[in-house]
Short mmCIF file of C-alpha atoms and ligand atoms in Angstrom, two decimals:
data_model
loop_
_atom_site.label_atom_id
_atom_site.label_comp_id
_atom_site.label_asym_id
_atom_site.label_seq_id
_atom_site.Cartn_x
_atom_site.Cartn_y
_atom_site.Cartn_z
CA MET A 1 -37.43 52.03 -3.80
CA GLU A 2 -35.11 51.51 -6.74
CA LEU A 3 -36.16 53.30 -9.93
CA SER A 4 -36.66 51.36 -13.15
CA GLY A 5 -35.24 52.53 -16.48
CA LEU A 6 -38.72 53.49 -17.63
CA GLN A 7 -39.40 55.56 -14.50
CA ILE A 8 -36.13 57.47 -15.08
CA PHE A 9 -36.77 57.87 -18.81
CA LYS A 10 -40.03 59.75 -18.16
CA TYR A 11 -37.98 62.71 -16.85
CA LEU A 12 -35.52 62.87 -19.78
CA PRO A 13 -35.88 65.08 -22.91
CA ALA A 14 -36.75 62.25 -25.33
CA ALA A 15 -39.80 61.23 -23.26
CA LYS A 16 -41.12 64.79 -23.51
CA LYS A 17 -40.06 65.15 -27.15
CA ALA A 18 -38.13 68.20 -25.99
CA GLU A 19 -35.12 69.95 -27.45
CA ASN A 20 -31.82 68.03 -27.01
CA SER A 21 -33.61 64.64 -27.16
CA ASN A 22 -31.07 61.86 -27.77
CA CYS A 23 -28.25 64.42 -28.02
CA LYS A 24 -25.64 61.80 -26.90
CA LYS A 25 -23.84 64.25 -24.57
CA CYS A 26 -24.10 61.63 -21.80
CA GLY A 27 -22.14 59.16 -23.91
CA CYS A 28 -25.20 57.01 -24.63
CA PRO A 29 -26.86 56.81 -28.08
CA THR A 30 -30.33 57.64 -26.70
CA CYS A 31 -32.02 58.96 -23.56
CA MET A 32 -33.55 55.50 -23.06
CA ALA A 33 -30.10 53.86 -23.09
CA PHE A 34 -28.92 56.40 -20.51
CA ALA A 35 -32.01 55.75 -18.35
CA LEU A 36 -31.36 52.00 -18.41
CA LYS A 37 -27.72 52.54 -17.42
CA LEU A 38 -28.77 54.81 -14.56
CA ALA A 39 -31.25 52.21 -13.31
CA LYS A 40 -28.36 49.74 -13.02
CA GLN A 41 -26.24 52.45 -11.40
CA ASN A 42 -23.74 52.17 -14.25
CA ALA A 43 -23.78 55.90 -15.08
CA LYS A 44 -23.71 59.24 -13.28
CA ILE A 45 -26.82 61.37 -13.47
CA ASP A 46 -24.71 64.51 -13.92
CA ASN A 47 -23.56 63.14 -17.30
CA CYS A 48 -26.85 64.45 -18.71
CA PRO A 49 -26.85 68.28 -18.60
CA TYR A 50 -30.63 68.25 -19.13
CA ALA A 51 -31.65 65.96 -16.25
CA PRO A 52 -34.14 67.97 -14.16
CA ASP A 53 -33.52 68.59 -10.45
CA GLU A 54 -36.63 66.60 -9.60
CA LEU A 55 -35.09 63.50 -11.22
CA LYS A 56 -31.76 64.14 -9.47
CA GLY A 57 -33.53 64.26 -6.09
CA ILE A 58 -35.52 61.06 -6.47
CA TYR A 59 -32.58 59.25 -8.12
CA GLU A 60 -30.25 60.14 -5.26
CA THR A 61 -32.79 58.82 -2.74
CA SER A 62 -33.24 55.61 -4.72
CA CYS A 63 -29.47 54.98 -4.73
CA LYS A 64 -29.08 55.39 -0.99
CA GLN A 65 -27.99 52.21 0.85
CA PRO A 66 -31.09 51.44 2.98
CA GLN A 67 -29.36 49.55 5.77
CA ASN A 68 -25.90 50.23 7.24
CA THR A 69 -23.24 47.55 7.34
CA VAL A 70 -21.53 47.06 10.68
CA GLU A 71 -18.27 45.15 10.95
CA ILE A 72 -17.25 43.39 14.17
CA GLU A 73 -13.76 41.89 13.98
CA GLY A 74 -14.33 41.10 10.29
CA LEU A 75 -17.89 39.83 10.84
CA LYS A 76 -20.22 41.87 8.63
CA ILE A 77 -23.87 42.33 9.53
CA GLY A 78 -26.62 44.38 7.87
CA GLY A 79 -26.20 46.02 4.47
CA GLU A 80 -29.43 44.50 3.16
CA ASN A 81 -31.13 46.00 0.10
CA VAL A 82 -34.23 43.89 -0.38
CA LEU A 83 -37.11 42.49 1.65
CA TYR A 84 -37.25 39.17 -0.19
CA ARG A 85 -34.36 37.04 -1.34
CA HIS A 86 -35.85 36.42 -4.80
CA GLU A 87 -35.77 40.18 -5.56
CA LYS A 88 -31.96 40.09 -5.68
CA THR A 89 -30.10 38.39 -2.86
CA PHE A 90 -29.48 38.86 0.84
CA ILE A 91 -26.04 40.28 1.59
CA ASN A 92 -24.94 39.24 5.09
CA LYS A 93 -26.36 36.25 6.90
CA THR A 94 -27.87 36.60 10.37
CA ALA A 95 -25.00 36.31 12.82
CA LEU A 96 -25.31 33.94 15.79
CA ALA A 97 -23.71 35.19 19.00
CA VAL A 98 -23.50 33.83 22.54
CA VAL A 99 -23.02 35.81 25.76
CA LEU A 100 -20.55 34.36 28.23
CA ASP A 101 -20.99 35.82 31.72
CA LYS A 102 -18.22 35.39 34.28
CA THR A 103 -20.81 35.28 37.05
CA GLU A 104 -22.14 31.98 35.65
CA ASN A 105 -20.82 29.02 37.69
CA ASN A 106 -19.92 26.91 34.70
CA TRP A 107 -18.62 29.56 32.29
CA GLN A 108 -15.40 27.60 31.60
CA ASP A 109 -17.40 24.54 30.47
CA LYS A 110 -19.69 26.70 28.39
CA LEU A 111 -16.68 28.35 26.71
CA LYS A 112 -15.16 24.95 25.95
CA ARG A 113 -18.44 23.75 24.40
CA ILE A 114 -18.69 26.89 22.28
CA GLU A 115 -15.08 26.54 21.13
CA ASN A 116 -15.52 22.87 20.28
CA PHE A 117 -18.83 23.37 18.49
CA GLU A 118 -18.49 23.00 14.74
CA ILE A 119 -20.70 21.56 12.01
CA THR A 120 -19.90 20.98 8.34
CA ARG A 121 -22.72 21.46 5.89
CA VAL A 122 -22.50 21.70 2.07
CA SER A 123 -18.70 21.94 2.39
CA GLU A 124 -18.98 24.89 4.79
CA ILE A 125 -17.51 24.71 8.29
CA LEU A 126 -19.92 26.50 10.62
CA LYS A 127 -19.05 27.87 14.07
CA ILE A 128 -20.53 30.44 16.45
CA ASP A 129 -19.93 33.88 14.88
CA LEU A 130 -19.25 35.88 18.02
CA ILE A 131 -18.75 35.46 21.77
CA ILE A 132 -19.73 38.45 23.91
CA PHE A 133 -17.80 38.40 27.19
CA LYS A 134 -19.67 39.91 30.11
CA ASN A 135 -18.16 40.86 33.49
CA PHE A 136 -14.62 39.94 32.41
CA GLU A 137 -11.79 42.31 33.22
CA GLU A 138 -9.75 40.64 30.55
CA ILE A 139 -11.22 38.76 27.60
CA PRO A 140 -9.98 35.13 27.55
CA SER A 141 -8.25 34.06 24.35
CA VAL A 142 -10.55 32.02 22.14
CA LYS A 143 -9.63 29.69 19.26
CA ASN A 144 -11.07 30.62 15.83
CA ILE A 145 -14.08 32.61 17.11
CA ARG A 146 -14.44 36.39 17.14
CA SER A 147 -14.94 37.89 20.57
CA ILE A 148 -15.89 41.23 22.04
CA SER A 149 -16.64 42.61 25.51
CA PHE A 150 -20.23 43.27 26.54
CA GLU A 151 -19.42 46.99 26.89
CA GLU A 152 -17.95 47.19 23.36
CA PHE A 153 -20.92 45.30 21.97
CA ASN A 154 -23.33 47.79 23.52
CA GLN A 155 -21.50 50.66 21.87
CA LEU A 156 -21.88 49.26 18.36
CA PRO A 157 -24.24 51.17 16.04
CA LEU A 158 -26.89 48.44 16.25
CA LYS A 159 -30.53 48.48 17.28
CA GLY A 160 -31.22 45.90 19.99
CA ILE A 161 -34.54 44.23 20.83
CA VAL A 162 -34.73 42.16 24.01
CA ASP A 163 -37.17 39.36 23.22
CA GLU A 164 -40.09 39.26 25.64
CA ASN A 165 -43.08 38.66 23.44
CA PHE A 166 -43.14 37.02 20.00
CA SER A 167 -45.72 39.30 18.37
CA LYS A 168 -44.06 42.44 19.66
CA THR A 169 -40.57 41.39 18.53
CA SER A 170 -41.64 40.11 15.12
CA ASP A 171 -43.80 43.20 14.43
CA GLU A 172 -40.90 45.45 15.37
CA LEU A 173 -38.42 43.54 13.19
CA ILE A 174 -40.72 43.66 10.16
CA SER A 175 -41.62 47.30 10.65
CA ILE A 176 -37.96 48.38 11.01
CA ARG A 177 -36.87 46.48 7.91
CA LYS A 178 -39.76 47.83 5.83
CA LYS A 179 -39.05 51.41 6.89
CA ALA A 180 -35.37 50.93 6.03
CA ILE A 181 -35.85 49.25 2.66
CA LEU A 182 -39.10 50.69 1.32
CA GLU A 183 -38.91 54.21 2.73
CA LYS A 184 -35.11 54.45 3.09
CA ASP A 185 -35.73 56.10 6.42
CA GLU A 186 -32.30 56.74 7.94
CA LYS A 187 -33.71 56.42 11.47
CA PHE A 188 -34.14 52.69 10.75
CA ALA A 189 -30.85 52.05 8.94
CA GLU A 190 -29.06 50.35 11.84
CA PRO A 191 -28.81 46.56 11.67
CA VAL A 192 -30.98 44.90 14.32
CA TYR A 193 -30.16 42.20 16.86
CA VAL A 194 -32.57 40.20 19.02
CA TYR A 195 -31.37 39.35 22.53
CA PHE A 196 -32.62 36.16 24.22
CA ARG A 197 -32.30 35.99 28.00
CA GLN A 198 -31.45 32.77 29.85
CA ASN A 199 -33.74 29.85 30.60
CA VAL A 200 -36.27 30.16 27.77
CA ASP A 201 -37.90 26.81 26.89
CA LEU A 202 -35.73 25.35 24.14
CA ASN A 203 -38.63 24.54 21.80
CA ILE A 204 -40.03 28.03 22.07
CA LEU A 205 -36.56 29.53 21.71
CA CYS A 206 -35.96 27.50 18.55
CA ALA A 207 -39.31 28.48 17.03
CA LYS A 208 -38.86 32.18 17.79
CA ALA A 209 -35.22 32.35 16.73
CA SER A 210 -36.04 30.56 13.45
CA TYR A 211 -38.74 33.09 12.66
CA TYR A 212 -36.60 36.11 13.56
CA LEU A 213 -33.76 34.69 11.45
CA CYS A 214 -36.09 34.67 8.45
CA LYS A 215 -37.69 38.04 9.26
CA TYR A 216 -35.52 40.15 9.84
CA ALA A 217 -32.90 39.95 12.58
CA ASN A 218 -29.35 40.73 11.46
CA MET A 219 -28.02 39.03 14.58
CA LEU A 220 -29.37 36.70 17.27
CA VAL A 221 -27.73 36.90 20.69
CA PHE A 222 -28.25 34.05 23.18
CA GLU A 223 -27.40 33.95 26.87
CA ASP A 224 -27.84 30.16 26.75
CA PHE A 225 -25.76 27.94 24.50
CA ASP A 226 -27.31 24.81 23.07
CA GLU A 227 -25.64 22.81 20.29
CA ALA A 228 -28.90 21.43 18.87
CA LEU A 229 -30.48 24.89 18.70
CA ILE A 230 -27.47 26.44 16.99
CA SER A 231 -27.15 23.52 14.53
CA THR A 232 -30.82 23.91 13.59
CA LEU A 233 -30.46 27.66 13.10
CA MET A 234 -27.28 27.27 11.06
CA THR A 235 -28.99 24.78 8.76
CA LEU A 236 -31.96 27.09 8.28
CA ARG A 237 -29.67 30.07 7.80
CA GLN A 238 -27.64 28.34 5.13
CA ASN A 239 -30.82 27.72 3.15
CA ILE A 240 -32.15 31.28 3.56
CA PHE A 241 -28.92 33.10 2.83
CA THR A 242 -27.84 31.39 -0.34
CA ASP A 243 -27.80 33.49 -3.47
CA PRO A 244 -30.72 32.22 -5.61
CA GLN A 245 -28.68 33.07 -8.71
CA LYS A 246 -25.74 30.89 -7.63
CA PRO A 247 -26.35 27.16 -7.31
CA LEU A 248 -24.93 25.45 -4.24
CA GLN A 249 -21.84 23.53 -5.13
CA VAL A 250 -19.35 21.17 -3.55
CA GLU A 251 -15.62 20.90 -4.13
CA SER A 252 -14.54 19.14 -7.30
CA LYS A 253 -12.42 16.19 -6.14
CA ILE A 254 -12.49 12.45 -5.65
CA TYR A 255 -14.63 11.42 -2.68
CA GLU A 256 -14.22 8.06 -0.93
CA PHE A 257 -16.99 5.95 0.61
CA ASN A 258 -16.50 2.94 2.94
CA ASN A 259 -12.68 2.79 2.58
CA PRO A 260 -12.28 1.98 -1.11
CA ASP A 261 -9.25 0.16 -2.51
CA GLU A 262 -7.81 -0.09 -6.01
CA ASN A 263 -10.60 -2.44 -7.18
CA SER A 264 -13.57 -0.49 -5.82
CA LEU A 265 -16.43 0.86 -7.90
CA ILE A 266 -15.97 4.29 -9.45
CA PHE A 267 -18.87 6.69 -9.97
CA MET A 268 -18.89 10.14 -11.51
CA THR A 269 -21.14 13.20 -11.23
CA THR A 270 -20.97 17.01 -11.27
CA ASN A 271 -20.41 19.38 -8.34
CA PHE A 272 -24.08 20.49 -8.01
CA ALA A 273 -24.65 20.11 -4.26
CA LEU A 274 -28.09 18.49 -4.49
CA THR A 275 -26.92 15.87 -6.98
CA PHE A 276 -23.76 15.25 -4.99
CA TYR A 277 -25.59 14.65 -1.70
CA ALA A 278 -28.22 12.44 -3.34
CA VAL A 279 -25.48 10.24 -4.85
CA ALA A 280 -23.20 10.42 -1.80
CA ASN A 281 -26.02 9.24 0.53
CA GLU A 282 -26.60 6.22 -1.69
CA LEU A 283 -22.89 5.36 -1.95
CA GLU A 284 -22.46 5.67 1.81
CA SER A 285 -25.22 3.15 2.45
CA LEU A 286 -23.94 0.58 -0.08
CA PRO A 287 -22.45 -2.64 1.31
CA VAL A 288 -19.43 -2.10 -0.98
CA PRO A 289 -16.78 0.63 -1.03
CA SER A 290 -16.65 3.16 -3.85
CA TYR A 291 -15.15 6.36 -5.25
CA LEU A 292 -17.11 9.34 -6.53
CA ILE A 293 -15.35 11.59 -9.04
CA VAL A 294 -16.89 15.06 -8.90
CA THR A 295 -16.17 17.22 -11.92
CA PRO A 296 -16.21 21.05 -11.81
CA ALA A 297 -19.45 22.28 -13.45
CA GLU A 298 -20.16 25.62 -11.76
CA GLY A 299 -22.70 23.90 -9.52
CA MET A 300 -24.89 22.68 -12.38
CA SER A 301 -26.74 19.38 -12.42
CA VAL A 302 -25.54 16.81 -14.96
CA LEU A 303 -27.93 17.50 -17.81
CA THR A 304 -27.79 21.30 -17.38
CA ALA A 305 -23.99 21.11 -17.22
CA TRP A 306 -23.88 19.02 -20.40
CA SER A 307 -26.17 21.42 -22.30
CA ALA A 308 -24.16 24.44 -21.06
CA GLU A 309 -20.93 22.65 -22.08
CA LYS A 310 -19.78 22.53 -18.46
CA PHE A 311 -19.68 18.74 -18.48
CA THR A 312 -17.55 17.80 -21.46
CA ALA A 313 -15.35 14.85 -22.36
CA VAL A 314 -12.30 17.13 -22.17
CA MET A 315 -13.28 18.22 -18.64
CA VAL A 316 -13.67 14.59 -17.51
CA ALA A 317 -10.26 13.62 -18.94
CA ARG A 318 -8.71 16.69 -17.31
CA THR A 319 -10.25 15.84 -13.91
CA LEU A 320 -8.92 12.26 -14.07
CA LYS A 321 -5.45 13.58 -14.94
CA LYS A 322 -5.56 16.31 -12.27
CA PHE A 323 -6.09 13.81 -9.46
CA ASP A 324 -3.71 11.15 -10.94
CA PHE A 325 -6.62 8.78 -10.55
CA ALA A 326 -5.28 6.17 -12.98
CA ASP A 327 -2.28 5.60 -10.67
CA LYS A 328 -4.51 5.08 -7.62
CA VAL A 329 -6.78 2.33 -8.94
CA LYS A 330 -6.67 -0.86 -10.97
CA ASN A 331 -10.36 -0.72 -11.78
CA ARG A 332 -10.77 0.81 -15.24
CA LYS A 333 -14.58 1.27 -15.34
CA ILE A 334 -16.20 4.61 -14.55
CA ILE A 335 -19.96 4.62 -13.98
CA ILE A 336 -21.50 7.83 -15.30
CA PRO A 337 -25.08 9.13 -14.72
CA GLY A 338 -27.63 7.47 -17.02
CA LEU A 339 -28.69 10.93 -18.28
CA LEU A 340 -25.32 11.19 -20.03
CA SER A 341 -25.47 7.82 -21.81
CA HIS A 342 -25.18 9.61 -25.18
CA MET A 343 -21.66 10.73 -24.20
CA LYS A 344 -20.18 7.23 -23.74
CA GLU A 345 -18.15 7.08 -26.96
CA GLU A 346 -17.08 10.70 -26.84
CA LEU A 347 -15.88 10.28 -23.25
CA GLU A 348 -13.94 7.10 -24.00
CA GLU A 349 -12.29 8.75 -27.01
CA GLU A 350 -11.21 11.82 -25.05
CA ILE A 351 -9.99 9.69 -22.13
CA GLU A 352 -7.90 7.66 -24.60
CA ASN A 353 -6.56 10.87 -26.18
CA ALA A 354 -5.44 11.91 -22.69
CA GLY A 355 -3.37 8.69 -22.50
CA LEU A 356 -5.73 6.96 -20.04
CA ASP A 357 -7.47 3.61 -20.44
CA PHE A 358 -10.72 3.99 -18.50
CA LYS A 359 -13.93 2.64 -20.05
CA ILE A 360 -17.37 4.12 -19.45
CA VAL A 361 -20.31 2.24 -17.95
CA ILE A 362 -23.79 3.75 -18.09
CA GLY A 363 -25.26 4.07 -14.59
CA THR A 364 -28.70 5.00 -13.33
CA ILE A 365 -30.76 8.06 -14.15
CA GLU A 366 -31.87 8.52 -10.54
CA ALA A 367 -29.63 8.28 -7.47
CA PHE A 368 -32.12 6.11 -5.54
CA ALA A 369 -31.63 3.31 -8.12
CA ILE A 370 -27.87 3.02 -7.46
CA SER A 371 -28.33 0.31 -4.83
CA ASP A 372 -30.23 -2.01 -7.23
CA PHE A 373 -27.78 -1.15 -10.00
CA VAL A 374 -24.83 -2.23 -7.84
CA LYS A 375 -26.59 -5.50 -6.83
CA ASN A 376 -26.95 -6.42 -10.48
CA TYR A 377 -23.61 -4.97 -11.61
CA LYS A 378 -21.26 -7.54 -13.11
CA GLU A 379 -17.73 -6.84 -14.30
CA GLU A 380 -17.50 -7.57 -17.99
FE1 LIG B 401 -30.70 62.24 -23.49
FE2 LIG B 401 -29.45 63.70 -21.66
FE3 LIG B 401 -28.16 61.73 -22.86
FE4 LIG B 401 -28.78 63.92 -24.23
S1 LIG B 401 -27.42 63.78 -22.50
S2 LIG B 401 -29.04 61.74 -24.85
S3 LIG B 401 -30.72 64.43 -23.30
S4 LIG B 401 -29.93 61.55 -21.56
#
C-alpha cells in the first residue's frame, strides 16, 4: 500500500514534538512538507537524518513496484500499480495474442486473416498485439505485427493460466493481482496471461475473455482467431484502459462527410471524442455533404473548452488558416455549436483580423437536432 503524507508525518520529529522538529535539514520548511513530498515520491527519505528505521522500512516497501513490466518486441505488459482505474490509471493494456500452429491445416489462411485484421476506433488503429508461432523451425515474416516462437514465449517471466473453468481462473487472477498490489508480495509480481485452447464456444469465449480482460489478465492468448471476438475485446479494452484523467480526443483537422464540394455546409466543434462522434454520426447520415472543422481543445467538450480558454476566437482563426480552408471552399458560413452563441461577434472579429471573410451561424445545442436544423437551414 502507498503511504499518505499523514501516515509518514506520524514518524517524523514534529509529530512527536521532539528535538529537531522542522529543522529544515531535508530542504523542506517543515516535517509535514517533507512528508507530503515523500508521499509523492518527490524526495529521498535519507534527506532527513532523523527519520527512524521503522519509517525507512515501511516507506521502502510502499515504494516497491508491485508488478513487473515485461517487454516483448516493444510490447509492454504488466507494471500495474492499482486495483481500480479510478485510483490512478492502468499502465499497460491487456495484450491480445494468437497462437499459430504449423500443424493446423489452414495456418496460411489464418495468418493472412490475422495480418489483414485491423480496426480503427477513436483515431487508433488496432491490430493483434502478438503472434506466437508454434512448431515452426523458422518464424515466417509478418507485416506490422510482433511475433515470437512458442518456445521463447514459454521462457518469458510471465505466469500462465490455462483456462478450464471460469470460477477457478477468475479467482486466481483476482487473488494474484491483490497479493501483488495490496501485499506487494514478490511471488506474485509476474504479469499474468490466460491461455484459451481451441474450439471453445465463441459466446462463452467472449464472455470469459471480457471478464478476464477487466480483472486482471495482462495478456489473453487464443489458439482460435475470430475477428468478431477480437474486435469486441479491443473495443472493451479501449474503454477500460483509458486514463480517466485524460479525456479521449480525436485529431484536430477538417473532416469530410458525403463528398463535400466548395459549396457544402461547414460545421465546427472541438476535438473531444464524444462530441466529435455524436456530431460526425449526424453529419454522416445527412442527405447533404458537409465539412466538420475540429479545433484543438485538449479533448475538452465545447463549453468546458470555452471556459478553460481552450476554445477561443484566436484558436478558431488559427485553425482556419492552418488548413487553408478559405482557399478550399466558396461557402463563407461556419455553423458553430449553439452553446457558443455568445461568441459569434468575437469569432467574426478575430476571423476578419486574420484576413478571412467567414461569417458565423449559430447551430444546435445538441447533436441530435442537426438533421432538423439542416432541413430548415436557408442561406441568407
Ligand atoms: Fe523534519 Fe527531518 Fe526535515 Fe528536519 S530534516 S524538517 S526533522 S523532516
